[in-house]
PDB file of C-alpha atoms in Angstrom:
ATOM      1  CA  SER A  16      85.469 107.279 106.069  1.00  0.00           C
ATOM      2  CA  GLN A  17      84.134 103.797 106.081  1.00  0.00           C
ATOM      3  CA  GLN A  18      82.683 102.460 102.441  1.00  0.00           C
ATOM      4  CA  GLY A  19      81.022  99.210 104.127  1.00  0.00           C
ATOM      5  CA  GLU A  20      78.527  98.460 106.387  1.00  0.00           C
ATOM      6  CA  GLU A  21      78.347  94.910 108.029  1.00  0.00           C
ATOM      7  CA  ASP A  22      75.500  93.327 109.667  1.00  0.00           C
ATOM      8  CA  PRO A  23      75.134  92.022 112.080  1.00  0.00           C
ATOM      9  CA  GLN A  24      77.491  93.880 114.168  1.00  0.00           C
ATOM     10  CA  ALA A  25      77.963  90.383 116.570  1.00  0.00           C
ATOM     11  CA  LEU A  26      76.961  87.200 116.150  1.00  0.00           C
ATOM     12  CA  SER A  27      76.764  84.314 119.037  1.00  0.00           C
ATOM     13  CA  ILE A  28      76.084  80.458 117.705  1.00  0.00           C
ATOM     14  CA  GLN A  29      76.795  76.905 118.818  1.00  0.00           C
ATOM     15  CA  GLU A  30      80.015  75.103 117.333  1.00  0.00           C
ATOM     16  CA  GLY A  31      79.017  73.411 114.350  1.00  0.00           C
ATOM     17  CA  GLU A  32      76.394  75.906 113.340  1.00  0.00           C
ATOM     18  CA  ASN A  33      76.860  77.828 110.298  1.00  0.00           C
ATOM     19  CA  ALA A  34      77.387  81.865 110.556  1.00  0.00           C
ATOM     20  CA  THR A  35      76.709  84.359 107.850  1.00  0.00           C
ATOM     21  CA  MET A  36      77.745  87.829 107.721  1.00  0.00           C
ATOM     22  CA  ASN A  37      76.508  90.308 104.979  1.00  0.00           C
ATOM     23  CA  CYS A  38      78.397  93.562 103.787  1.00  0.00           C
ATOM     24  CA  SER A  39      77.120  96.424 101.820  1.00  0.00           C
ATOM     25  CA  TYR A  40      79.240  98.811  99.748  1.00  0.00           C
ATOM     26  CA  LYS A  41      78.647 102.167  98.399  1.00  0.00           C
ATOM     27  CA  THR A  42      80.953 102.838  94.835  1.00  0.00           C
ATOM     28  CA  SER A  43      81.860 100.676  92.004  1.00  0.00           C
ATOM     29  CA  ILE A  44      84.757  98.247  93.018  1.00  0.00           C
ATOM     30  CA  ASN A  45      87.634  95.784  91.783  1.00  0.00           C
ATOM     31  CA  ASN A  46      87.461  93.444  94.241  1.00  0.00           C
ATOM     32  CA  LEU A  47      85.748  92.753  97.623  1.00  0.00           C
ATOM     33  CA  GLN A  48      87.751  91.190 100.391  1.00  0.00           C
ATOM     34  CA  TRP A  49      87.090  89.386 103.699  1.00  0.00           C
ATOM     35  CA  TYR A  50      89.488  89.352 106.578  1.00  0.00           C
ATOM     36  CA  ARG A  51      89.500  87.870 109.981  1.00  0.00           C
ATOM     37  CA  GLN A  52      91.114  89.723 113.241  1.00  0.00           C
ATOM     38  CA  ASN A  53      91.495  87.743 116.235  1.00  0.00           C
ATOM     39  CA  SER A  54      91.887  89.751 119.603  1.00  0.00           C
ATOM     40  CA  GLY A  55      93.055  93.252 118.056  1.00  0.00           C
ATOM     41  CA  ARG A  56      96.059  91.312 116.274  1.00  0.00           C
ATOM     42  CA  GLY A  57      96.576  91.860 112.588  1.00  0.00           C
ATOM     43  CA  LEU A  58      94.205  90.982 109.798  1.00  0.00           C
ATOM     44  CA  VAL A  59      94.247  87.528 108.356  1.00  0.00           C
ATOM     45  CA  HIS A  60      93.238  87.709 104.238  1.00  0.00           C
ATOM     46  CA  LEU A  61      90.347  84.877 104.202  1.00  0.00           C
ATOM     47  CA  ILE A  62      89.470  85.320 100.651  1.00  0.00           C
ATOM     48  CA  LEU A  63      88.954  87.642  97.391  1.00  0.00           C
ATOM     49  CA  ILE A  64      86.151  88.184  95.087  1.00  0.00           C
ATOM     50  CA  ARG A  65      86.199  90.243  91.869  1.00  0.00           C
ATOM     51  CA  SER A  66      83.618  92.233  90.558  1.00  0.00           C
ATOM     52  CA  ASN A  67      82.953  89.956  87.666  1.00  0.00           C
ATOM     53  CA  GLU A  68      82.697  86.925  89.854  1.00  0.00           C
ATOM     54  CA  ARG A  69      79.223  86.133  91.681  1.00  0.00           C
ATOM     55  CA  GLU A  70      80.275  83.127  94.316  1.00  0.00           C
ATOM     56  CA  LYS A  71      83.539  81.963  95.561  1.00  0.00           C
ATOM     57  CA  HIS A  72      84.478  79.102  97.921  1.00  0.00           C
ATOM     58  CA  SER A  73      87.312  78.492 100.215  1.00  0.00           C
ATOM     59  CA  GLY A  74      87.262  75.361 102.324  1.00  0.00           C
ATOM     60  CA  ARG A  75      84.442  76.056 104.750  1.00  0.00           C
ATOM     61  CA  LEU A  76      83.782  79.953 103.663  1.00  0.00           C
ATOM     62  CA  ARG A  77      81.182  80.984 100.758  1.00  0.00           C
ATOM     63  CA  VAL A  78      81.417  84.198  99.406  1.00  0.00           C
ATOM     64  CA  THR A  79      78.750  85.845  97.359  1.00  0.00           C
ATOM     65  CA  LEU A  80      78.810  88.921  95.867  1.00  0.00           C
ATOM     66  CA  ASP A  81      75.892  91.079  93.909  1.00  0.00           C
ATOM     67  CA  THR A  82      77.000  94.168  92.251  1.00  0.00           C
ATOM     68  CA  SER A  83      73.781  95.063  91.384  1.00  0.00           C
ATOM     69  CA  LYS A  84      72.855  95.414  95.042  1.00  0.00           C
ATOM     70  CA  LYS A  85      76.587  96.390  96.238  1.00  0.00           C
ATOM     71  CA  SER A  86      76.353  93.577  98.801  1.00  0.00           C
ATOM     72  CA  SER A  87      78.209  90.493  99.688  1.00  0.00           C
ATOM     73  CA  SER A  88      78.036  87.688 102.167  1.00  0.00           C
ATOM     74  CA  LEU A  89      80.214  85.682 103.911  1.00  0.00           C
ATOM     75  CA  LEU A  90      79.030  82.171 104.836  1.00  0.00           C
ATOM     76  CA  ILE A  91      81.312  79.974 107.571  1.00  0.00           C
ATOM     77  CA  THR A  92      79.858  76.299 107.519  1.00  0.00           C
ATOM     78  CA  ALA A  93      80.247  73.968 110.808  1.00  0.00           C
ATOM     79  CA  SER A  94      81.964  76.593 112.746  1.00  0.00           C
ATOM     80  CA  ARG A  95      84.267  76.035 115.155  1.00  0.00           C
ATOM     81  CA  ALA A  96      85.407  77.867 118.480  1.00  0.00           C
ATOM     82  CA  ALA A  97      88.630  78.764 116.328  1.00  0.00           C
ATOM     83  CA  ASP A  98      86.547  80.809 114.361  1.00  0.00           C
ATOM     84  CA  THR A  99      85.768  83.355 117.103  1.00  0.00           C
ATOM     85  CA  ALA A 100      86.836  86.287 115.811  1.00  0.00           C
ATOM     86  CA  SER A 101      85.985  89.714 114.104  1.00  0.00           C
ATOM     87  CA  TYR A 102      85.255  89.571 110.471  1.00  0.00           C
ATOM     88  CA  PHE A 103      85.803  92.591 108.262  1.00  0.00           C
ATOM     89  CA  CYS A 104      84.752  93.029 104.769  1.00  0.00           C
ATOM     90  CA  ALA A 105      86.840  95.438 102.608  1.00  0.00           C
ATOM     91  CA  THR A 106      86.719  96.909  99.128  1.00  0.00           C
ATOM     92  CA  ASP A 107      89.272  97.649  96.540  1.00  0.00           C
ATOM     93  CA  GLU A 108      87.550 100.625  94.587  1.00  0.00           C
ATOM     94  CA  LYS A 109      87.560 101.329  91.226  1.00  0.00           C
ATOM     95  CA  LYS A 110      88.564 104.732  91.008  1.00  0.00           C
ATOM     96  CA  ALA A 111      91.415 104.541  93.397  1.00  0.00           C
ATOM     97  CA  ALA A 112      94.743 104.045  91.904  1.00  0.00           C
ATOM     98  CA  GLY A 113      97.094 101.769  93.383  1.00  0.00           C
ATOM     99  CA  ASN A 114      96.211 100.018  96.395  1.00  0.00           C
ATOM    100  CA  LYS A 115      93.745 101.009  99.146  1.00  0.00           C
ATOM    101  CA  LEU A 116      91.067  99.176 100.991  1.00  0.00           C
ATOM    102  CA  THR A 117      88.218 100.607 102.472  1.00  0.00           C
ATOM    103  CA  PHE A 118      86.615  98.448 105.648  1.00  0.00           C
ATOM    104  CA  GLY A 119      83.691  97.718 106.954  1.00  0.00           C
ATOM    105  CA  GLY A 120      82.666  98.063 110.574  1.00  0.00           C
ATOM    106  CA  GLY A 121      83.133  94.623 111.383  1.00  0.00           C
ATOM    107  CA  THR A 122      81.061  91.420 112.782  1.00  0.00           C
ATOM    108  CA  ARG A 123      82.269  90.070 116.089  1.00  0.00           C
ATOM    109  CA  VAL A 124      81.312  86.343 115.909  1.00  0.00           C
ATOM    110  CA  LEU A 125      81.476  84.198 119.002  1.00  0.00           C
ATOM    111  CA  VAL A 126      81.532  80.342 118.572  1.00  0.00           C
ATOM    112  CA  LYS A 127      80.517  78.746 121.961  1.00  0.00           C
ATOM    113  CA  PRO A 128      81.685  75.201 122.188  1.00  0.00           C
TER     114      PRO A 128
ATOM    115  CA  LYS B  15     108.472  82.411 103.878  1.00  0.00           C
ATOM    116  CA  ALA B  16     108.752  85.256 106.457  1.00  0.00           C
ATOM    117  CA  GLY B  17     105.530  87.369 106.873  1.00  0.00           C
ATOM    118  CA  VAL B  18     104.940  90.809 107.397  1.00  0.00           C
ATOM    119  CA  THR B  19     107.066  92.503 110.146  1.00  0.00           C
ATOM    120  CA  GLN B  20     106.096  95.257 112.384  1.00  0.00           C
ATOM    121  CA  THR B  21     108.637  96.771 115.062  1.00  0.00           C
ATOM    122  CA  PRO B  22     107.802  97.288 117.706  1.00  0.00           C
ATOM    123  CA  ARG B  23     105.005  95.659 119.118  1.00  0.00           C
ATOM    124  CA  TYR B  24     103.747  97.765 121.805  1.00  0.00           C
ATOM    125  CA  LEU B  25     104.711 101.885 122.445  1.00  0.00           C
ATOM    126  CA  ILE B  26     103.553 104.260 125.066  1.00  0.00           C
ATOM    127  CA  LYS B  27     104.447 107.995 124.054  1.00  0.00           C
ATOM    128  CA  THR B  28     103.588 111.585 125.740  1.00  0.00           C
ATOM    129  CA  ARG B  29     101.392 113.805 124.150  1.00  0.00           C
ATOM    130  CA  GLY B  30     103.968 116.219 121.823  1.00  0.00           C
ATOM    131  CA  GLN B  31     106.053 113.317 121.459  1.00  0.00           C
ATOM    132  CA  GLN B  32     106.704 111.873 117.669  1.00  0.00           C
ATOM    133  CA  VAL B  33     107.173 108.177 116.995  1.00  0.00           C
ATOM    134  CA  THR B  34     108.217 106.149 114.076  1.00  0.00           C
ATOM    135  CA  LEU B  35     107.023 102.664 113.383  1.00  0.00           C
ATOM    136  CA  SER B  36     108.496 100.267 111.136  1.00  0.00           C
ATOM    137  CA  CYS B  37     107.209  97.850 108.562  1.00  0.00           C
ATOM    138  CA  SER B  38     109.194  94.952 106.848  1.00  0.00           C
ATOM    139  CA  PRO B  39     107.226  93.491 103.838  1.00  0.00           C
ATOM    140  CA  ILE B  40     107.032  90.036 102.412  1.00  0.00           C
ATOM    141  CA  SER B  41     110.232  89.627 100.366  1.00  0.00           C
ATOM    142  CA  GLY B  42     109.031  90.550  96.640  1.00  0.00           C
ATOM    143  CA  HIS B  43     106.122  92.647  97.748  1.00  0.00           C
ATOM    144  CA  ARG B  44     106.628  96.125  96.772  1.00  0.00           C
ATOM    145  CA  SER B  45     103.639  97.694  97.702  1.00  0.00           C
ATOM    146  CA  VAL B  46     103.004  98.726 101.431  1.00  0.00           C
ATOM    147  CA  SER B  47     100.217 100.139 103.105  1.00  0.00           C
ATOM    148  CA  TRP B  48      99.194 101.249 106.446  1.00  0.00           C
ATOM    149  CA  TYR B  49      95.957 101.280 108.216  1.00  0.00           C
ATOM    150  CA  GLN B  50      94.846 102.941 111.548  1.00  0.00           C
ATOM    151  CA  GLN B  51      92.622 100.903 113.925  1.00  0.00           C
ATOM    152  CA  THR B  52      90.576 102.715 116.768  1.00  0.00           C
ATOM    153  CA  PRO B  53      87.360 101.492 118.269  1.00  0.00           C
ATOM    154  CA  GLY B  54      85.921 104.572 117.407  1.00  0.00           C
ATOM    155  CA  GLN B  55      86.729 104.790 113.761  1.00  0.00           C
ATOM    156  CA  GLY B  56      87.512 101.332 112.912  1.00  0.00           C
ATOM    157  CA  LEU B  57      89.905 100.448 109.952  1.00  0.00           C
ATOM    158  CA  GLN B  58      91.219 103.509 108.417  1.00  0.00           C
ATOM    159  CA  PHE B  59      93.669 103.867 105.287  1.00  0.00           C
ATOM    160  CA  LEU B  60      96.767 105.967 106.087  1.00  0.00           C
ATOM    161  CA  PHE B  61      98.716 105.608 102.705  1.00  0.00           C
ATOM    162  CA  GLU B  62     100.334 103.441 100.259  1.00  0.00           C
ATOM    163  CA  TYR B  63     103.894 103.189  98.842  1.00  0.00           C
ATOM    164  CA  PHE B  64     104.963 101.391  95.652  1.00  0.00           C
ATOM    165  CA  SER B  65     108.411 101.225  94.736  1.00  0.00           C
ATOM    166  CA  GLU B  66     109.465 104.059  97.424  1.00  0.00           C
ATOM    167  CA  THR B  67     106.441 106.641  96.023  1.00  0.00           C
ATOM    168  CA  GLN B  68     103.208 107.523  97.784  1.00  0.00           C
ATOM    169  CA  ARG B  69     100.619 106.506  95.749  1.00  0.00           C
ATOM    170  CA  ASN B  70      97.742 107.101  97.854  1.00  0.00           C
ATOM    171  CA  LYS B  71      96.868 109.149 101.303  1.00  0.00           C
ATOM    172  CA  GLY B  72      94.100 108.792 103.348  1.00  0.00           C
ATOM    173  CA  ASN B  73      92.129 111.709 105.279  1.00  0.00           C
ATOM    174  CA  PHE B  74      94.664 112.135 108.192  1.00  0.00           C
ATOM    175  CA  PRO B  75      96.891 115.221 108.842  1.00  0.00           C
ATOM    176  CA  GLY B  76     100.234 116.290 107.903  1.00  0.00           C
ATOM    177  CA  ARG B  77     101.198 115.014 111.046  1.00  0.00           C
ATOM    178  CA  PHE B  78     101.152 111.268 109.807  1.00  0.00           C
ATOM    179  CA  SER B  79     104.028 110.917 107.218  1.00  0.00           C
ATOM    180  CA  GLY B  80     105.445 107.639 105.777  1.00  0.00           C
ATOM    181  CA  ARG B  81     108.341 106.894 103.389  1.00  0.00           C
ATOM    182  CA  GLN B  82     109.360 103.525 101.646  1.00  0.00           C
ATOM    183  CA  PHE B  83     113.142 102.283 101.081  1.00  0.00           C
ATOM    184  CA  SER B  84     114.959 100.656  97.971  1.00  0.00           C
ATOM    185  CA  ASN B  85     114.366  97.322 100.129  1.00  0.00           C
ATOM    186  CA  SER B  86     110.819  97.988 100.415  1.00  0.00           C
ATOM    187  CA  ARG B  87     110.713  98.257 103.893  1.00  0.00           C
ATOM    188  CA  SER B  88     108.445 101.427 105.106  1.00  0.00           C
ATOM    189  CA  GLU B  89     108.147 103.606 108.239  1.00  0.00           C
ATOM    190  CA  MET B  90     105.665 105.662 109.095  1.00  0.00           C
ATOM    191  CA  ASN B  91     106.113 108.900 111.479  1.00  0.00           C
ATOM    192  CA  VAL B  92     103.717 110.541 113.917  1.00  0.00           C
ATOM    193  CA  SER B  93     105.081 114.058 114.978  1.00  0.00           C
ATOM    194  CA  THR B  94     103.373 115.896 118.079  1.00  0.00           C
ATOM    195  CA  LEU B  95     101.289 113.022 119.221  1.00  0.00           C
ATOM    196  CA  GLU B  96      97.975 113.669 120.356  1.00  0.00           C
ATOM    197  CA  LEU B  97      95.360 111.439 122.863  1.00  0.00           C
ATOM    198  CA  GLY B  98      93.605 110.531 120.017  1.00  0.00           C
ATOM    199  CA  ASP B  99      96.188 108.782 118.177  1.00  0.00           C
ATOM    200  CA  SER B 100      96.539 106.091 120.283  1.00  0.00           C
ATOM    201  CA  ALA B 101      95.553 103.002 118.130  1.00  0.00           C
ATOM    202  CA  LEU B 102      96.608 100.068 116.538  1.00  0.00           C
ATOM    203  CA  TYR B 103      98.833 100.792 113.304  1.00  0.00           C
ATOM    204  CA  LEU B 104      98.927  98.275 110.960  1.00  0.00           C
ATOM    205  CA  CYS B 105     101.057  97.516 107.692  1.00  0.00           C
ATOM    206  CA  ALA B 106     100.047  95.273 104.846  1.00  0.00           C
ATOM    207  CA  SER B 107     102.438  94.137 101.793  1.00  0.00           C
ATOM    208  CA  SER B 108     100.731  93.236  98.456  1.00  0.00           C
ATOM    209  CA  LEU B 109     102.272  91.518  95.303  1.00  0.00           C
ATOM    210  CA  TRP B 110     100.103  93.012  92.901  1.00  0.00           C
ATOM    211  CA  ASP B 111      97.415  95.919  92.551  1.00  0.00           C
ATOM    212  CA  SER B 112      93.999  94.573  93.455  1.00  0.00           C
ATOM    213  CA  TYR B 113      95.042  91.444  94.806  1.00  0.00           C
ATOM    214  CA  GLY B 114      94.917  90.247  98.507  1.00  0.00           C
ATOM    215  CA  TYR B 115      96.850  91.619 101.429  1.00  0.00           C
ATOM    216  CA  THR B 116      99.265  90.263 104.276  1.00  0.00           C
ATOM    217  CA  PHE B 117      99.082  92.306 107.194  1.00  0.00           C
ATOM    218  CA  GLY B 118     101.592  92.723 110.142  1.00  0.00           C
ATOM    219  CA  SER B 119     100.139  91.888 113.602  1.00  0.00           C
ATOM    220  CA  GLY B 120     100.316  95.644 114.276  1.00  0.00           C
ATOM    221  CA  THR B 121     101.817  98.253 116.535  1.00  0.00           C
ATOM    222  CA  ARG B 122      99.796  99.268 119.505  1.00  0.00           C
ATOM    223  CA  LEU B 123     100.344 102.924 120.281  1.00  0.00           C
ATOM    224  CA  THR B 124      99.421 104.530 123.248  1.00  0.00           C
ATOM    225  CA  VAL B 125      99.503 108.264 123.917  1.00  0.00           C
ATOM    226  CA  VAL B 126      99.246 109.584 127.585  1.00  0.00           C
TER     227      VAL B 126
END
């Protein structure tokens, strides 16, 4: 089952614009992670934010986490054509032993040159 | 350093057959997880191994099994293949619990 719901399901923007996508989840978490996937290939880890953090930056990426609302957002600033991909949020649930990620349905981002 | 290596990249099998997929994690990573990705169900957790022990298992039938060797390499096996098993199977390794994962490029399995 999928814990996260991602919004929007698809996003089309012009190069240089910002892209924002949101993720909601249902249970208590240790951390929330964002991944990128290009054309059905493997997932690339972008950023991890722990449950006691509210905001994190990595290059052109900014992630926020609101544990009271069980939601997170990923902002990609100054987008490039190479950012065209699907983006997934994934939660590491508190009750789960070991490593187990529950993924959202993903947001497909198209950056037009 | 080398990434997570999955073999084979593509596989075509017939219904009723069985298949074994292989995953070599990043050196030093002892946790290996497997995920199934389909257009309908998205990314779903199959199982996780750590030091040759299965720590977690997802909601998949018993036809799906796995194991991990002493060198942390892992295999997953699907017996009595069904058309619905057609998917991209992804392996991921992690250094610590609650840490980021490194994924392999996946094995695309087609069952005909």
